[in-house]
GROMACS .gro file of C-alpha atoms in nm:
model
  314
    1MET     CA    1   2.157  -0.021  -1.070
    2ASN     CA    2   1.890  -0.265  -0.961
    3LYS     CA    3   2.018  -0.616  -0.957
    4ILE     CA    4   1.816  -0.932  -0.933
    5GLY     CA    5   2.002  -1.240  -0.817
    6LYS     CA    6   1.884  -1.598  -0.824
    7ILE     CA    7   2.043  -1.857  -0.600
    8LEU     CA    8   1.921  -2.217  -0.588
    9PHE     CA    9   1.911  -2.392  -0.252
   10PRO     CA   10   1.783  -2.741  -0.170
   11GLY     CA   11   1.410  -2.719  -0.116
   12GLY     CA   12   1.363  -2.364  -0.229
   13ILE     CA   13   1.452  -2.063  -0.436
   14ILE     CA   14   1.574  -1.729  -0.310
   15PHE     CA   15   1.528  -1.418  -0.518
   16ILE     CA   16   1.698  -1.105  -0.390
   17LEU     CA   17   1.615  -0.760  -0.518
   18LEU     CA   18   1.879  -0.511  -0.417
   19ILE     CA   19   1.767  -0.153  -0.450
   20ASN     CA   20   2.062   0.080  -0.492
   21PHE     CA   21   1.950   0.429  -0.401
   22LEU     CA   22   2.246   0.583  -0.580
   23TRP     CA   23   2.076   0.487  -0.906
   24ILE     CA   24   1.746   0.631  -0.788
   25THR     CA   25   1.905   0.952  -0.665
   26THR     CA   26   2.094   1.006  -0.992
   27ASN     CA   27   1.777   0.963  -1.194
   28TYR     CA   28   1.586   1.172  -0.943
   29VAL     CA   29   1.809   1.470  -1.023
   30LYS     CA   30   1.800   1.405  -1.393
   31ALA     CA   31   1.423   1.363  -1.413
   32ASP     CA   32   1.317   1.630  -1.166
   33SER     CA   33   1.602   1.878  -1.220
   34PHE     CA   34   1.660   1.964  -0.857
   35THR     CA   35   1.878   1.839  -0.573
   36PRO     CA   36   1.738   1.552  -0.363
   37PHE     CA   37   1.683   1.585   0.008
   38LEU     CA   38   2.016   1.602   0.192
   39ASP     CA   39   1.938   1.309   0.419
   40PHE     CA   40   1.852   1.080   0.131
   41ALA     CA   41   2.081   0.774   0.151
   42THR     CA   42   2.293   0.785  -0.161
   43ASP     CA   43   2.508   0.477  -0.123
   44PRO     CA   44   2.371   0.218   0.120
   45LYS     CA   45   2.586  -0.085   0.185
   46LEU     CA   46   2.476  -0.369  -0.040
   47ILE     CA   47   2.377  -0.697   0.117
   48SER     CA   48   2.582  -0.900  -0.128
   49LYS     CA   49   2.823  -0.839  -0.416
   50VAL     CA   50   2.825  -1.193  -0.550
   51LEU     CA   51   2.478  -1.207  -0.703
   52GLY     CA   52   2.454  -1.247  -1.076
   53GLY     CA   53   2.169  -1.214  -1.323
   54ASN     CA   54   2.031  -0.952  -1.554
   55GLN     CA   55   1.968  -0.602  -1.432
   56ASP     CA   56   1.603  -0.544  -1.349
   57GLU     CA   57   1.560  -0.216  -1.534
   58GLN     CA   58   1.218  -0.280  -1.687
   59ASN     CA   59   1.042  -0.188  -1.363
   60PHE     CA   60   1.214   0.151  -1.346
   61LYS     CA   61   1.037   0.421  -1.542
   62THR     CA   62   1.009   0.796  -1.567
   63ASP     CA   63   0.663   0.944  -1.528
   64LEU     CA   64   0.641   1.162  -1.841
   65ALA     CA   65   0.374   1.383  -1.684
   66THR     CA   66   0.566   1.469  -1.367
   67GLY     CA   67   0.928   1.375  -1.441
   68ALA     CA   68   0.938   1.150  -1.135
   69ALA     CA   69   1.144   0.833  -1.121
   70VAL     CA   70   0.899   0.551  -1.046
   71TYR     CA   71   0.936   0.183  -0.970
   72ASN     CA   72   0.692  -0.099  -0.896
   73GLN     CA   73   0.763  -0.435  -0.733
   74LYS     CA   74   0.474  -0.681  -0.739
   75ILE     CA   75   0.423  -0.928  -0.456
   76ASP     CA   76   0.328  -1.260  -0.617
   77LEU     CA   77   0.017  -1.414  -0.463
   78PRO     CA   78  -0.155  -1.745  -0.546
   79GLU     CA   79  -0.474  -1.720  -0.747
   80GLY     CA   80  -0.797  -1.755  -0.551
   81ARG     CA   81  -1.115  -1.938  -0.641
   82ASN     CA   82  -1.278  -1.827  -0.966
   83GLY     CA   83  -0.991  -1.584  -1.020
   84LEU     CA   84  -1.072  -1.373  -0.711
   85THR     CA   85  -0.723  -1.269  -0.599
   86SER     CA   86  -0.588  -0.976  -0.404
   87GLU     CA   87  -0.313  -0.752  -0.539
   88VAL     CA   88  -0.017  -0.636  -0.332
   89SER     CA   89   0.280  -0.433  -0.455
   90LEU     CA   90   0.548  -0.189  -0.343
   91SER     CA   91   0.582   0.130  -0.544
   92TYR     CA   92   0.844   0.406  -0.538
   93ASN     CA   93   0.803   0.766  -0.653
   94SER     CA   94   1.092   1.011  -0.629
   95GLN     CA   95   0.849   1.299  -0.577
   96SER     CA   96   0.673   1.139  -0.282
   97GLY     CA   97   0.779   1.335   0.025
   98ALA     CA   98   0.571   1.149   0.284
   99ASP     CA   99   0.764   1.041   0.592
  100ASP     CA  100   0.478   0.833   0.731
  101SER     CA  101   0.493   0.534   0.494
  102GLU     CA  102   0.504   0.192   0.656
  103VAL     CA  103   0.762   0.081   0.396
  104GLY     CA  104   1.004   0.375   0.409
  105TYR     CA  105   1.044   0.720   0.264
  106GLY     CA  106   0.926   0.758  -0.096
  107TRP     CA  107   0.766   0.413  -0.103
  108ASN     CA  108   0.404   0.303  -0.082
  109LEU     CA  109   0.253  -0.035   0.003
  110ILE     CA  110  -0.046  -0.098  -0.222
  111SER     CA  111  -0.287  -0.349  -0.072
  112GLY     CA  112  -0.664  -0.364  -0.115
  113GLY     CA  113  -0.789  -0.010  -0.154
  114SER     CA  114  -0.914   0.297   0.029
  115ILE     CA  115  -1.154   0.590   0.015
  116GLU     CA  116  -1.044   0.914   0.180
  117ARG     CA  117  -1.168   1.269   0.212
  118THR     CA  118  -1.015   1.537  -0.005
  119THR     CA  119  -0.778   1.784   0.161
  120GLU     CA  120  -0.750   2.025  -0.130
  121TYR     CA  121  -0.974   2.286   0.036
  122GLY     CA  122  -0.782   2.297   0.365
  123VAL     CA  123  -0.806   2.122   0.701
  124GLU     CA  124  -1.102   2.333   0.815
  125ASP     CA  125  -1.324   2.200   0.531
  126ILE     CA  126  -1.223   1.832   0.531
  127TYR     CA  127  -1.532   1.710   0.716
  128THR     CA  128  -1.787   1.942   0.557
  129THR     CA  129  -1.703   1.870   0.193
  130ASN     CA  130  -1.868   1.578   0.012
  131GLU     CA  131  -1.571   1.495  -0.209
  132PHE     CA  132  -1.373   1.175  -0.166
  133ASN     CA  133  -1.075   1.012  -0.337
  134LEU     CA  134  -1.097   0.646  -0.436
  135SER     CA  135  -0.801   0.415  -0.489
  136MET     CA  136  -0.882   0.051  -0.564
  137ASN     CA  137  -0.734  -0.203  -0.805
  138GLY     CA  138  -0.656   0.051  -1.073
  139ASN     CA  139  -0.996   0.217  -1.035
  140SER     CA  140  -0.921   0.558  -0.889
  141GLY     CA  141  -1.043   0.914  -0.899
  142LYS     CA  142  -1.263   1.169  -0.721
  143LEU     CA  143  -1.604   1.061  -0.592
  144LEU     CA  144  -1.877   1.325  -0.614
  145PRO     CA  145  -2.239   1.309  -0.488
  146ILE     CA  146  -2.514   1.208  -0.729
  147ASN     CA  147  -2.821   1.132  -0.517
  148LEU     CA  148  -2.798   1.192  -0.142
  149VAL     CA  149  -3.049   1.085   0.123
  150ASP     CA  150  -2.914   1.336   0.380
  151ASP     CA  151  -2.623   1.579   0.406
  152SER     CA  152  -2.359   1.326   0.299
  153HIS     CA  153  -2.491   0.969   0.260
  154GLY     CA  154  -2.623   0.824  -0.062
  155GLU     CA  155  -2.503   0.749  -0.414
  156TYR     CA  156  -2.179   0.888  -0.556
  157GLY     CA  157  -2.002   0.868  -0.891
  158LEU     CA  158  -1.649   0.906  -1.018
  159GLN     CA  159  -1.572   1.244  -1.170
  160VAL     CA  160  -1.430   1.058  -1.471
  161GLU     CA  161  -1.614   0.728  -1.493
  162GLU     CA  162  -1.474   0.445  -1.705
  163LYS     CA  163  -1.602   0.124  -1.544
  164PHE     CA  164  -1.951   0.237  -1.435
  165TYR     CA  165  -1.946   0.094  -1.084
  166LYS     CA  166  -2.209   0.183  -0.825
  167TYR     CA  167  -2.071   0.379  -0.527
  168GLU     CA  168  -2.276   0.410  -0.207
  169PHE     CA  169  -2.194   0.589   0.119
  170LEU     CA  170  -2.419   0.401   0.362
  171LEU     CA  171  -2.600   0.532   0.669
  172ASP     CA  172  -2.368   0.335   0.901
  173ASP     CA  173  -2.079   0.544   0.762
  174SER     CA  174  -1.930   0.257   0.559
  175TRP     CA  175  -1.893   0.238   0.181
  176LEU     CA  176  -2.023  -0.021  -0.065
  177ILE     CA  177  -1.902  -0.043  -0.425
  178THR     CA  178  -2.061  -0.284  -0.675
  179ASP     CA  179  -1.910  -0.358  -1.016
  180GLN     CA  180  -2.086  -0.459  -1.337
  181ASN     CA  181  -2.052  -0.830  -1.252
  182GLY     CA  182  -2.212  -0.794  -0.910
  183THR     CA  183  -1.888  -0.819  -0.713
  184GLN     CA  184  -1.910  -0.608  -0.396
  185TYR     CA  185  -1.633  -0.411  -0.226
  186LYS     CA  186  -1.694  -0.306   0.135
  187PHE     CA  187  -1.495  -0.029   0.304
  188GLY     CA  188  -1.474   0.085   0.666
  189GLN     CA  189  -1.693  -0.179   0.827
  190THR     CA  190  -1.479  -0.200   1.142
  191THR     CA  191  -1.315   0.054   1.371
  192ASP     CA  192  -0.971  -0.077   1.267
  193SER     CA  193  -1.040   0.000   0.900
  194ARG     CA  194  -1.151   0.358   0.970
  195LEU     CA  195  -0.896   0.636   1.017
  196ASP     CA  196  -1.093   0.864   1.251
  197ASP     CA  197  -1.046   1.134   1.509
  198PRO     CA  198  -0.975   0.963   1.847
  199ASN     CA  199  -1.171   1.243   2.016
  200ASP     CA  200  -1.467   1.226   1.778
  201ASN     CA  201  -1.520   0.903   1.585
  202THR     CA  202  -1.778   1.067   1.360
  203ARG     CA  203  -1.489   1.254   1.193
  204ILE     CA  204  -1.372   0.973   0.965
  205PHE     CA  205  -1.093   1.069   0.728
  206SER     CA  206  -1.050   0.741   0.538
  207TRP     CA  207  -1.200   0.395   0.494
  208GLU     CA  208  -0.988   0.087   0.410
  209LEU     CA  209  -1.114  -0.204   0.202
  210ASP     CA  210  -1.252  -0.477   0.433
  211GLU     CA  211  -1.403  -0.734   0.202
  212ILE     CA  212  -1.451  -0.838  -0.160
  213THR     CA  213  -1.732  -1.084  -0.240
  214ASN     CA  214  -1.827  -1.207  -0.586
  215THR     CA  215  -2.155  -1.361  -0.699
  216ASN     CA  216  -2.020  -1.712  -0.626
  217ASN     CA  217  -1.975  -1.610  -0.260
  218ASN     CA  218  -1.597  -1.625  -0.289
  219THR     CA  219  -1.454  -1.374  -0.045
  220ILE     CA  220  -1.133  -1.185   0.030
  221ASN     CA  221  -1.110  -1.040   0.382
  222TYR     CA  222  -0.867  -0.763   0.479
  223LEU     CA  223  -0.765  -0.717   0.843
  224TYR     CA  224  -0.583  -0.418   0.992
  225PHE     CA  225  -0.387  -0.312   1.298
  226LYS     CA  226  -0.459   0.037   1.430
  227GLU     CA  227  -0.249   0.234   1.680
  228ASP     CA  228  -0.189   0.603   1.752
  229GLY     CA  229  -0.434   0.695   1.479
  230GLN     CA  230  -0.244   0.506   1.206
  231ILE     CA  231  -0.369   0.200   1.016
  232TYR     CA  232  -0.136  -0.082   0.907
  233PRO     CA  233  -0.226  -0.388   0.695
  234ALA     CA  234  -0.230  -0.703   0.911
  235GLU     CA  235  -0.372  -0.991   0.706
  236ILE     CA  236  -0.542  -1.080   0.380
  237ASN     CA  237  -0.744  -1.403   0.387
  238TYR     CA  238  -0.895  -1.581   0.090
  239ASP     CA  239  -0.946  -1.952   0.156
  240PRO     CA  240  -0.717  -2.145   0.164
  241PHE     CA  241  -0.456  -1.867   0.138
  242SER     CA  242  -0.344  -1.604   0.386
  243VAL     CA  243  -0.107  -1.308   0.353
  244VAL     CA  244   0.045  -1.177   0.678
  245PHE     CA  245   0.216  -0.838   0.720
  246ASN     CA  246   0.458  -0.834   1.015
  247ARG     CA  247   0.576  -0.511   1.178
  248GLN     CA  248   0.883  -0.374   1.349
  249ALA     CA  249   0.934  -0.058   1.554
  250ARG     CA  250   1.088   0.233   1.366
  251ASN     CA  251   1.339   0.491   1.489
  252ASP     CA  252   1.189   0.780   1.294
  253GLU     CA  253   0.841   0.803   1.440
  254THR     CA  254   0.642   1.076   1.269
  255LYS     CA  255   0.340   1.283   1.367
  256TRP     CA  256   0.108   1.443   1.115
  257TYR     CA  257  -0.186   1.678   1.171
  258ASP     CA  258  -0.304   1.731   0.814
  259LYS     CA  259  -0.621   1.525   0.875
  260GLY     CA  260  -0.742   1.753   1.153
  261PHE     CA  261  -0.611   1.526   1.430
  262GLU     CA  262  -0.281   1.364   1.525
  263VAL     CA  263  -0.167   1.055   1.336
  264GLN     CA  264   0.156   0.893   1.455
  265THR     CA  265   0.344   0.632   1.251
  266THR     CA  266   0.552   0.406   1.475
  267TYR     CA  267   0.600   0.088   1.269
  268LEU     CA  268   0.756  -0.040   0.948
  269ILE     CA  269   0.655  -0.357   0.763
  270SER     CA  270   0.936  -0.606   0.829
  271ASN     CA  271   0.818  -0.895   0.612
  272ILE     CA  272   0.524  -1.028   0.415
  273GLU     CA  273   0.438  -1.400   0.445
  274VAL     CA  274   0.213  -1.604   0.216
  275PHE     CA  275   0.055  -1.914   0.367
  276ILE     CA  276  -0.130  -2.206   0.207
  277ASP     CA  277  -0.388  -2.427   0.385
  278ASN     CA  278  -0.458  -2.185   0.668
  279TYR     CA  279  -0.110  -2.151   0.818
  280ALA     CA  280  -0.025  -2.519   0.777
  281ASN     CA  281   0.271  -2.599   1.007
  282ASN     CA  282   0.317  -2.223   1.045
  283ASP     CA  283   0.549  -2.249   0.745
  284PRO     CA  284   0.501  -1.978   0.479
  285ALA     CA  285   0.508  -2.091   0.118
  286ARG     CA  286   0.661  -1.756   0.022
  287GLU     CA  287   0.815  -1.473   0.219
  288TYR     CA  288   0.928  -1.121   0.133
  289GLU     CA  289   1.174  -0.971   0.380
  290LEU     CA  290   1.215  -0.592   0.382
  291THR     CA  291   1.528  -0.433   0.526
  292TYR     CA  292   1.586  -0.064   0.588
  293THR     CA  293   1.872   0.180   0.613
  294THR     CA  294   1.875   0.547   0.716
  295GLY     CA  295   1.947   0.877   0.547
  296ASP     CA  296   2.236   1.109   0.624
  297ASN     CA  297   2.050   1.243   0.926
  298GLY     CA  298   2.069   0.895   1.077
  299ARG     CA  299   1.692   0.872   1.130
  300ARG     CA  300   1.480   0.867   0.816
  301SER     CA  301   1.384   0.509   0.724
  302LEU     CA  302   1.471   0.415   0.365
  303LEU     CA  303   1.385   0.082   0.205
  304HIS     CA  304   1.713  -0.095   0.135
  305SER     CA  305   1.623  -0.439   0.002
  306ILE     CA  306   1.342  -0.681  -0.072
  307THR     CA  307   1.432  -1.048  -0.038
  308GLU     CA  308   1.196  -1.316  -0.167
  309ARG     CA  309   1.217  -1.671  -0.038
  310GLY     CA  310   0.975  -1.940  -0.143
  311ARG     CA  311   0.902  -2.306  -0.192
  312ASN     CA  312   0.850  -2.425  -0.547
  313GLU     CA  313   0.481  -2.498  -0.486
  314ALA     CA  314   0.402  -2.139  -0.385
   0.00000   0.00000   0.00000
């Protein structure tokens, strides 16, 4: 079972979310009707057995369309000016088989957004097909060309449009999305926010969200760290707040070639820090620590716990 414990300490509050993968594995079999991977950790050692509190079952759900066991853990962030605030969360899906996640097998760190090329027609057609997949703040789907100015650049639209945003693939190979209120979302403006072929930087597979700017000139900036072809979130800045993603080396480095070039994942996110007043005293107002265990093969990284620590003013 998931257990949420609350312990009061002088000057702060610690919330600890212990994720027991035995619960997940049991429901994984029940929902999906087949045996989990053999190296899936089924009974990791719990950090503590003295925590009390109600069981946090409301975040565990079964996807009725796929039968997958799913879970979502939101990272609480302070609200920005005029309501312009980033969203960060950790999500689990029992049917996710990706080994290259920066937060462990089966998990995904949702931060900002991205646009990536479709791979449904095979590796050989990735960079000749004008179809892209958008994921951004609940606005997701397939982008298809509407009015192009050359072979690939120009205006695009969602295959199933609900919010009627304007989607533009610009001549500098970046993306610009504008919503009905005039808020702009800019993707792939820097080399660090573009996942591209190290031998040919014109072959860009995906574009990460760099900036959000509303009509009041309030801005959220997203910074990234790029190494061995992989992109990791580094910072989110929206004055006076900053969110910092720290990394640690992983023992289960993975290499993937499904994008037409090698992408190697060598890091895990170790903690997420939230700062107020531009890193005042280098003391985070809130911190989420992520710990990992391994599967039965002794290598695969599995998210074991999320620990939240924070001052009352966070």
